[in-house]
Amino acid sequence: MIEQDLLHRFLFEEIGIRGEWVKLTASWQTAKQHQQGSQNVQQQLGQALAAVVMLSATIKFNGSIILQAQGDGDFKTLVAQSTHNRKIRGLIRSNDHMPMGSLEAMFGLGQLVLTIVADNAQPYQGIVPLQGKNLAVALQTYFEQSEQLKTRLWLFANDTHAAGLLLQELPAPQNRNKADWERIEILADTLTERELLELDCENLLYRLFNEEKVRLFDAEPVKFQCACSRPRIERTLRAMGREELEGILQEQGTIQVGCEFCSEQYLFDRIDVETILSQESVANQSKTQH
Ligand SMILES: [Zn+2]
């Protein structure tokens, strides 16, 4: 059976190196379907989605990880998000004519921001410059700075698949040996785009590391699922205030809000808006009472 929409973790137990492999198929195609952009721009989104799924595997709480790349070049915005249980979504904004090439060629001067959002805690944010030949390189820089653990990433995407491979030193194993990391890295560097996009995890690990001892863990499913909802949009509208909402109603008769991640359309008429605004005064009252 061909593996798709799955994340596998694996471990070189004896030499203190962990790894992850991800392959997105239906989830990638669905995420892409809601986005406009050239093939190159879309492939960046595929790579970013593969990356956030692998990064989400290190989250040990309910929440999500968001990768955001933003610059002043032709590629304006790239957002990819994965929840702790691997529900993914993403969006892209770019000019029609997009140069291929390094991150600087696409994004201009920009930043790569990684945000970890826990359901019950302050978000954590890490920022690195958008520099290097691709997203994998920029993320390696992020890991060098934030975790100070040797990390390597390979990310590829085409029309049908998005895939990723990650290798990382475990924090301070007793018997860390520099030569082990170097050997694994040299073996992994022989990986081709085609192999990562086409092989399943077990075959890929065999192809790269057949003389190493690797423990492969059970696959975890990945799905496209947007977190948008009518209550969330209502909260946003409430925050805009009566005056602005009245203005839109007068001009357009209804308020229509589209989700940029999944294209879902939410429609609010005058009665809906009154209901939303009356909930605000209830919320305020209960705040003052307690
Ligand atoms: Zn949505």
mmCIF file of C-alpha atoms and ligand atoms in Angstrom:
data_model
loop_
_atom_site.group_PDB
_atom_site.id
_atom_site.type_symbol
_atom_site.label_atom_id
_atom_site.label_comp_id
_atom_site.label_asym_id
_atom_site.label_seq_id
_atom_site.Cartn_x
_atom_site.Cartn_y
_atom_site.Cartn_z
ATOM 1 C CA MET A 1 0.000 0.000 0.000
ATOM 2 C CA ILE A 2 1.281 3.465 -0.853
ATOM 3 C CA GLU A 3 1.549 5.633 2.228
ATOM 4 C CA GLN A 4 0.005 9.071 2.071
ATOM 5 C CA ASP A 5 -1.100 11.806 4.473
ATOM 6 C CA LEU A 6 1.059 10.295 7.178
ATOM 7 C CA LEU A 7 3.792 11.300 9.574
ATOM 8 C CA HIS A 8 6.336 8.728 10.774
ATOM 9 C CA ARG A 9 8.831 9.284 13.531
ATOM 10 C CA PHE A 10 11.985 7.218 13.650
ATOM 11 C CA LEU A 11 14.969 6.905 15.922
ATOM 12 C CA PHE A 12 18.613 5.935 15.625
ATOM 13 C CA GLU A 13 18.509 4.737 19.200
ATOM 14 C CA GLU A 14 22.158 3.897 19.646
ATOM 15 C CA ILE A 15 23.550 7.176 18.349
ATOM 16 C CA GLY A 16 21.040 9.703 19.713
ATOM 17 C CA ILE A 17 19.485 10.994 16.496
ATOM 18 C CA ARG A 18 15.776 11.314 15.855
ATOM 19 C CA GLY A 19 14.000 11.645 12.559
ATOM 20 C CA GLU A 20 10.653 12.367 10.959
ATOM 21 C CA TRP A 21 9.190 11.637 7.564
ATOM 22 C CA VAL A 22 5.984 13.111 6.210
ATOM 23 C CA LYS A 23 4.038 12.603 3.009
ATOM 24 C CA LEU A 24 0.985 14.716 2.184
ATOM 25 C CA THR A 25 -1.282 13.810 -0.706
ATOM 26 C CA ALA A 26 -5.049 14.444 -0.309
ATOM 27 C CA SER A 27 -4.424 16.945 2.498
ATOM 28 C CA TRP A 28 -1.947 18.824 0.292
ATOM 29 C CA GLN A 29 -4.218 18.811 -2.727
ATOM 30 C CA THR A 30 -7.137 20.144 -0.671
ATOM 31 C CA ALA A 31 -5.064 22.884 0.958
ATOM 32 C CA LYS A 32 -3.759 23.949 -2.467
ATOM 33 C CA GLN A 33 -7.167 23.943 -4.094
ATOM 34 C CA HIS A 34 -8.218 26.994 -2.041
ATOM 35 C CA GLN A 35 -5.143 29.044 -2.975
ATOM 36 C CA GLN A 36 -4.217 31.090 -6.049
ATOM 37 C CA GLY A 37 -0.613 31.291 -7.181
ATOM 38 C CA SER A 38 1.938 30.089 -9.693
ATOM 39 C CA GLN A 39 3.226 26.538 -9.468
ATOM 40 C CA ASN A 40 6.394 27.735 -7.770
ATOM 41 C CA VAL A 41 4.451 29.641 -5.124
ATOM 42 C CA GLN A 42 2.220 26.631 -4.508
ATOM 43 C CA GLN A 43 5.238 24.383 -4.103
ATOM 44 C CA GLN A 44 6.537 26.668 -1.371
ATOM 45 C CA LEU A 45 3.243 26.182 0.443
ATOM 46 C CA GLY A 46 3.576 22.403 0.081
ATOM 47 C CA GLN A 47 7.058 22.512 1.565
ATOM 48 C CA ALA A 48 5.879 24.721 4.421
ATOM 49 C CA LEU A 49 2.991 22.367 5.214
ATOM 50 C CA ALA A 50 5.321 19.355 5.263
ATOM 51 C CA ALA A 51 7.594 21.322 7.600
ATOM 52 C CA VAL A 52 4.897 22.351 10.105
ATOM 53 C CA VAL A 53 3.598 18.786 10.355
ATOM 54 C CA MET A 54 7.085 17.622 11.346
ATOM 55 C CA LEU A 55 7.514 20.544 13.746
ATOM 56 C CA SER A 56 4.127 19.835 15.325
ATOM 57 C CA ALA A 57 5.404 16.422 16.408
ATOM 58 C CA THR A 58 7.498 18.138 19.065
ATOM 59 C CA ILE A 59 4.495 19.954 20.609
ATOM 60 C CA LYS A 60 3.500 18.233 23.797
ATOM 61 C CA PHE A 61 0.248 20.096 24.463
ATOM 62 C CA ASN A 62 -2.990 21.014 22.710
ATOM 63 C CA GLY A 63 -2.341 23.832 20.315
ATOM 64 C CA SER A 64 -0.720 24.485 16.991
ATOM 65 C CA ILE A 65 2.396 25.623 15.217
ATOM 66 C CA ILE A 66 2.252 28.367 12.601
ATOM 67 C CA LEU A 67 4.948 29.129 10.058
ATOM 68 C CA GLN A 68 4.690 32.573 8.539
ATOM 69 C CA ALA A 69 6.972 33.991 5.863
ATOM 70 C CA GLN A 70 6.537 37.610 4.912
ATOM 71 C CA GLY A 71 8.559 39.963 2.756
ATOM 72 C CA ASP A 72 8.530 43.035 0.542
ATOM 73 C CA GLY A 73 9.134 41.061 -2.678
ATOM 74 C CA ASP A 74 6.744 39.456 -5.161
ATOM 75 C CA PHE A 75 5.956 36.667 -2.726
ATOM 76 C CA LYS A 76 4.025 38.558 -0.052
ATOM 77 C CA THR A 77 2.841 36.003 2.459
ATOM 78 C CA LEU A 78 3.085 32.309 3.138
ATOM 79 C CA VAL A 79 1.275 30.785 6.104
ATOM 80 C CA ALA A 80 1.230 27.108 7.076
ATOM 81 C CA GLN A 81 -0.341 25.737 10.228
ATOM 82 C CA SER A 82 -0.551 22.322 11.874
ATOM 83 C CA THR A 83 -2.357 21.487 15.079
ATOM 84 C CA HIS A 84 -0.903 19.028 17.645
ATOM 85 C CA ASN A 85 -3.136 16.346 16.104
ATOM 86 C CA ARG A 86 -1.967 17.186 12.591
ATOM 87 C CA LYS A 87 -4.844 19.130 11.080
ATOM 88 C CA ILE A 88 -3.239 21.372 8.483
ATOM 89 C CA ARG A 89 -4.138 24.486 6.520
ATOM 90 C CA GLY A 90 -2.235 27.219 4.709
ATOM 91 C CA LEU A 91 -2.422 30.299 2.528
ATOM 92 C CA ILE A 92 -0.325 32.188 -0.028
ATOM 93 C CA ARG A 93 -0.364 35.741 -1.363
ATOM 94 C CA SER A 94 1.856 36.706 -4.255
ATOM 95 C CA ASN A 95 2.120 38.789 -7.412
ATOM 96 C CA ASP A 96 1.388 37.045 -10.709
ATOM 97 C CA HIS A 97 4.968 37.201 -11.914
ATOM 98 C CA MET A 98 7.101 35.401 -9.405
ATOM 99 C CA PRO A 99 10.828 34.973 -9.763
ATOM 100 C CA MET A 100 12.157 31.484 -8.989
ATOM 101 C CA GLY A 101 15.220 31.083 -6.870
ATOM 102 C CA SER A 102 16.393 31.811 -3.362
ATOM 103 C CA LEU A 103 14.142 33.009 -0.560
ATOM 104 C CA GLU A 104 15.518 36.531 -1.075
ATOM 105 C CA ALA A 105 14.624 36.398 -4.801
ATOM 106 C CA MET A 106 11.047 35.409 -3.980
ATOM 107 C CA PHE A 107 10.307 37.291 -0.758
ATOM 108 C CA GLY A 108 12.715 40.213 -0.915
ATOM 109 C CA LEU A 109 13.613 41.437 2.532
ATOM 110 C CA GLY A 110 11.604 39.365 4.955
ATOM 111 C CA GLN A 111 11.181 37.298 8.061
ATOM 112 C CA LEU A 112 10.341 33.746 8.884
ATOM 113 C CA VAL A 113 8.243 33.611 12.039
ATOM 114 C CA LEU A 114 7.422 30.410 13.882
ATOM 115 C CA THR A 115 4.667 30.689 16.454
ATOM 116 C CA ILE A 116 3.705 27.960 18.870
ATOM 117 C CA VAL A 117 0.220 28.543 20.218
ATOM 118 C CA ALA A 118 -0.854 26.537 23.252
ATOM 119 C CA ASP A 119 -4.533 26.465 24.126
ATOM 120 C CA ASN A 120 -3.864 27.608 27.702
ATOM 121 C CA ALA A 121 -0.639 29.584 27.557
ATOM 122 C CA GLN A 122 1.110 32.575 26.033
ATOM 123 C CA PRO A 123 2.247 31.968 22.449
ATOM 124 C CA TYR A 124 5.954 31.416 21.878
ATOM 125 C CA GLN A 125 7.509 33.090 18.860
ATOM 126 C CA GLY A 126 10.843 32.592 17.113
ATOM 127 C CA ILE A 127 12.028 34.779 14.236
ATOM 128 C CA VAL A 128 14.842 34.318 11.706
ATOM 129 C CA PRO A 129 15.639 36.243 8.515
ATOM 130 C CA LEU A 130 14.179 34.815 5.296
ATOM 131 C CA GLN A 131 17.545 33.920 3.830
ATOM 132 C CA GLY A 132 19.002 30.963 2.036
ATOM 133 C CA LYS A 133 18.352 28.870 -0.977
ATOM 134 C CA ASN A 134 15.086 27.423 0.330
ATOM 135 C CA LEU A 135 12.720 27.063 3.261
ATOM 136 C CA ALA A 136 14.561 24.015 4.612
ATOM 137 C CA VAL A 137 17.762 26.054 4.959
ATOM 138 C CA ALA A 138 15.962 28.917 6.734
ATOM 139 C CA LEU A 139 14.397 26.439 9.156
ATOM 140 C CA GLN A 140 17.793 24.871 9.852
ATOM 141 C CA THR A 141 18.996 28.344 10.834
ATOM 142 C CA TYR A 142 15.993 28.636 13.125
ATOM 143 C CA PHE A 143 16.871 25.367 14.869
ATOM 144 C CA GLU A 144 20.537 26.291 15.209
ATOM 145 C CA GLN A 145 19.549 29.528 16.931
ATOM 146 C CA SER A 146 16.617 28.396 19.046
ATOM 147 C CA GLU A 147 17.400 24.820 20.046
ATOM 148 C CA GLN A 148 21.126 24.625 19.416
ATOM 149 C CA LEU A 149 20.678 21.088 18.190
ATOM 150 C CA LYS A 150 22.060 19.956 14.869
ATOM 151 C CA THR A 151 19.050 19.712 12.542
ATOM 152 C CA ARG A 152 18.689 18.968 8.846
ATOM 153 C CA LEU A 153 15.552 19.232 6.738
ATOM 154 C CA TRP A 154 14.611 18.217 3.225
ATOM 155 C CA LEU A 155 11.343 19.570 1.802
ATOM 156 C CA PHE A 156 9.856 18.963 -1.628
ATOM 157 C CA ALA A 157 6.454 19.437 -3.244
ATOM 158 C CA ASN A 158 4.930 18.855 -6.647
ATOM 159 C CA ASP A 159 1.342 18.936 -7.910
ATOM 160 C CA THR A 160 0.288 15.753 -6.152
ATOM 161 C CA HIS A 161 2.586 15.334 -3.135
ATOM 162 C CA ALA A 162 4.368 17.371 -0.498
ATOM 163 C CA ALA A 163 6.990 15.551 1.524
ATOM 164 C CA GLY A 164 9.615 16.162 4.149
ATOM 165 C CA LEU A 165 12.433 14.530 6.048
ATOM 166 C CA LEU A 166 13.924 15.833 9.282
ATOM 167 C CA LEU A 167 16.957 14.682 11.241
ATOM 168 C CA GLN A 168 17.876 16.099 14.606
ATOM 169 C CA GLU A 169 20.313 15.368 17.402
ATOM 170 C CA LEU A 170 18.616 14.357 20.630
ATOM 171 C CA PRO A 171 19.358 16.734 23.504
ATOM 172 C CA ALA A 172 22.542 15.547 25.242
ATOM 173 C CA PRO A 173 22.662 11.783 24.841
ATOM 174 C CA GLN A 174 25.382 10.226 27.030
ATOM 175 C CA ASN A 175 27.408 8.875 24.160
ATOM 176 C CA ARG A 176 27.136 11.529 21.463
ATOM 177 C CA ASN A 177 29.690 11.099 18.750
ATOM 178 C CA LYS A 178 30.280 13.749 16.094
ATOM 179 C CA ALA A 179 31.203 11.083 13.542
ATOM 180 C CA ASP A 180 27.770 9.439 13.873
ATOM 181 C CA TRP A 181 25.944 12.656 12.970
ATOM 182 C CA GLU A 182 28.281 13.285 10.059
ATOM 183 C CA ARG A 183 27.809 9.767 8.701
ATOM 184 C CA ILE A 184 23.987 9.999 8.902
ATOM 185 C CA GLU A 185 24.066 13.442 7.320
ATOM 186 C CA ILE A 186 26.210 12.249 4.392
ATOM 187 C CA LEU A 187 23.874 9.297 3.808
ATOM 188 C CA ALA A 188 20.781 11.533 3.974
ATOM 189 C CA ASP A 189 22.318 14.051 1.576
ATOM 190 C CA THR A 190 22.144 11.460 -1.189
ATOM 191 C CA LEU A 191 18.343 11.794 -1.038
ATOM 192 C CA THR A 192 16.722 12.975 -4.256
ATOM 193 C CA GLU A 193 13.508 14.952 -4.694
ATOM 194 C CA ARG A 194 11.952 12.074 -6.568
ATOM 195 C CA GLU A 195 12.755 9.553 -3.824
ATOM 196 C CA LEU A 196 11.242 11.707 -1.111
ATOM 197 C CA LEU A 197 8.097 12.361 -3.140
ATOM 198 C CA GLU A 198 7.633 8.780 -4.326
ATOM 199 C CA LEU A 199 8.970 6.268 -1.806
ATOM 200 C CA ASP A 200 7.142 5.288 1.352
ATOM 201 C CA CYS A 201 8.894 5.744 4.672
ATOM 202 C CA GLU A 202 10.216 2.235 5.173
ATOM 203 C CA ASN A 203 11.671 2.014 1.681
ATOM 204 C CA LEU A 204 13.202 5.447 1.984
ATOM 205 C CA LEU A 205 14.868 4.604 5.296
ATOM 206 C CA TYR A 206 16.173 1.382 3.818
ATOM 207 C CA ARG A 207 17.474 3.203 0.753
ATOM 208 C CA LEU A 208 19.332 5.777 2.865
ATOM 209 C CA PHE A 209 20.277 3.965 6.053
ATOM 210 C CA ASN A 210 20.253 0.209 5.373
ATOM 211 C CA GLU A 211 23.434 -0.309 7.401
ATOM 212 C CA GLU A 212 22.135 1.631 10.392
ATOM 213 C CA LYS A 213 19.878 0.514 13.179
ATOM 214 C CA VAL A 214 16.662 2.512 12.869
ATOM 215 C CA ARG A 215 13.512 2.139 14.935
ATOM 216 C CA LEU A 216 10.411 3.175 12.988
ATOM 217 C CA PHE A 217 7.302 4.239 14.926
ATOM 218 C CA ASP A 218 3.692 3.822 13.839
ATOM 219 C CA ALA A 219 2.322 6.297 11.335
ATOM 220 C CA GLU A 220 0.171 9.214 12.463
ATOM 221 C CA PRO A 221 -2.512 10.527 10.060
ATOM 222 C CA VAL A 222 -2.500 14.088 8.682
ATOM 223 C CA LYS A 223 -5.643 15.835 7.454
ATOM 224 C CA PHE A 224 -6.634 19.139 5.913
ATOM 225 C CA GLN A 225 -9.042 20.807 8.309
ATOM 226 C CA CYS A 226 -9.714 24.491 8.752
ATOM 227 C CA ALA A 227 -10.270 25.928 12.206
ATOM 228 C CA CYS A 228 -12.603 28.671 11.040
ATOM 229 C CA SER A 229 -16.154 28.768 12.403
ATOM 230 C CA ARG A 230 -19.123 31.103 12.604
ATOM 231 C CA PRO A 231 -18.511 31.933 16.307
ATOM 232 C CA ARG A 232 -14.897 32.882 15.504
ATOM 233 C CA ILE A 233 -15.969 35.209 12.687
ATOM 234 C CA GLU A 234 -18.621 36.674 15.019
ATOM 235 C CA ARG A 235 -15.926 37.515 17.562
ATOM 236 C CA THR A 236 -13.929 39.302 14.853
ATOM 237 C CA LEU A 237 -16.990 41.260 13.733
ATOM 238 C CA ARG A 238 -17.819 42.194 17.333
ATOM 239 C CA ALA A 239 -14.300 43.572 17.746
ATOM 240 C CA MET A 240 -14.814 45.805 14.678
ATOM 241 C CA GLY A 241 -17.584 47.700 16.477
ATOM 242 C CA ARG A 242 -21.067 48.914 15.595
ATOM 243 C CA GLU A 243 -20.057 51.872 13.472
ATOM 244 C CA GLU A 244 -17.966 49.897 11.013
ATOM 245 C CA LEU A 245 -20.511 47.063 10.749
ATOM 246 C CA GLU A 246 -23.357 49.544 10.177
ATOM 247 C CA GLY A 247 -21.292 51.130 7.401
ATOM 248 C CA ILE A 248 -20.829 47.808 5.581
ATOM 249 C CA LEU A 249 -24.515 46.918 6.013
ATOM 250 C CA GLN A 250 -25.585 50.263 4.544
ATOM 251 C CA GLU A 251 -23.278 49.855 1.587
ATOM 252 C CA GLN A 252 -23.786 46.165 0.844
ATOM 253 C CA GLY A 253 -26.969 45.054 2.608
ATOM 254 C CA THR A 254 -25.214 42.062 4.198
ATOM 255 C CA ILE A 255 -21.744 41.306 5.546
ATOM 256 C CA GLN A 256 -19.948 38.524 3.757
ATOM 257 C CA VAL A 257 -16.735 37.112 5.195
ATOM 258 C CA GLY A 258 -14.702 34.495 3.335
ATOM 259 C CA CYS A 259 -12.129 32.269 5.011
ATOM 260 C CA GLU A 260 -8.781 32.627 3.275
ATOM 261 C CA PHE A 261 -7.704 29.115 4.216
ATOM 262 C CA CYS A 262 -10.714 27.049 3.101
ATOM 263 C CA SER A 263 -12.894 29.471 1.053
ATOM 264 C CA GLU A 264 -15.879 28.935 3.358
ATOM 265 C CA GLN A 265 -18.252 31.925 3.099
ATOM 266 C CA TYR A 266 -20.033 33.347 6.136
ATOM 267 C CA LEU A 267 -23.006 35.632 5.599
ATOM 268 C CA PHE A 268 -24.457 38.037 8.185
ATOM 269 C CA ASP A 269 -27.608 40.132 7.720
ATOM 270 C CA ARG A 270 -28.805 43.042 9.842
ATOM 271 C CA ILE A 271 -30.503 40.768 12.387
ATOM 272 C CA ASP A 272 -27.328 38.664 12.754
ATOM 273 C CA VAL A 273 -25.282 41.812 13.328
ATOM 274 C CA GLU A 274 -27.732 43.064 15.980
ATOM 275 C CA THR A 275 -27.481 39.687 17.732
ATOM 276 C CA ILE A 276 -23.675 39.794 17.637
ATOM 277 C CA LEU A 277 -23.584 43.336 19.028
ATOM 278 C CA SER A 278 -26.129 42.573 21.761
ATOM 279 C CA GLN A 279 -23.902 39.702 22.900
ATOM 280 C CA GLU A 280 -21.154 42.261 23.350
ATOM 281 C CA SER A 281 -23.201 44.210 25.916
ATOM 282 C CA VAL A 282 -23.981 40.945 27.755
ATOM 283 C CA ALA A 283 -20.273 40.114 27.812
ATOM 284 C CA ASN A 284 -19.432 43.604 29.113
ATOM 285 C CA GLN A 285 -22.098 43.421 31.821
ATOM 286 C CA SER A 286 -20.872 40.097 33.111
ATOM 287 C CA LYS A 287 -17.324 41.460 33.111
ATOM 288 C CA THR A 288 -18.301 44.410 35.314
ATOM 289 C CA GLN A 289 -20.293 42.203 37.667
ATOM 290 C CA HIS A 290 -17.374 39.922 38.484
HETATM 291 ZN ZN ZN B 1 -11.691 28.179 6.972
#
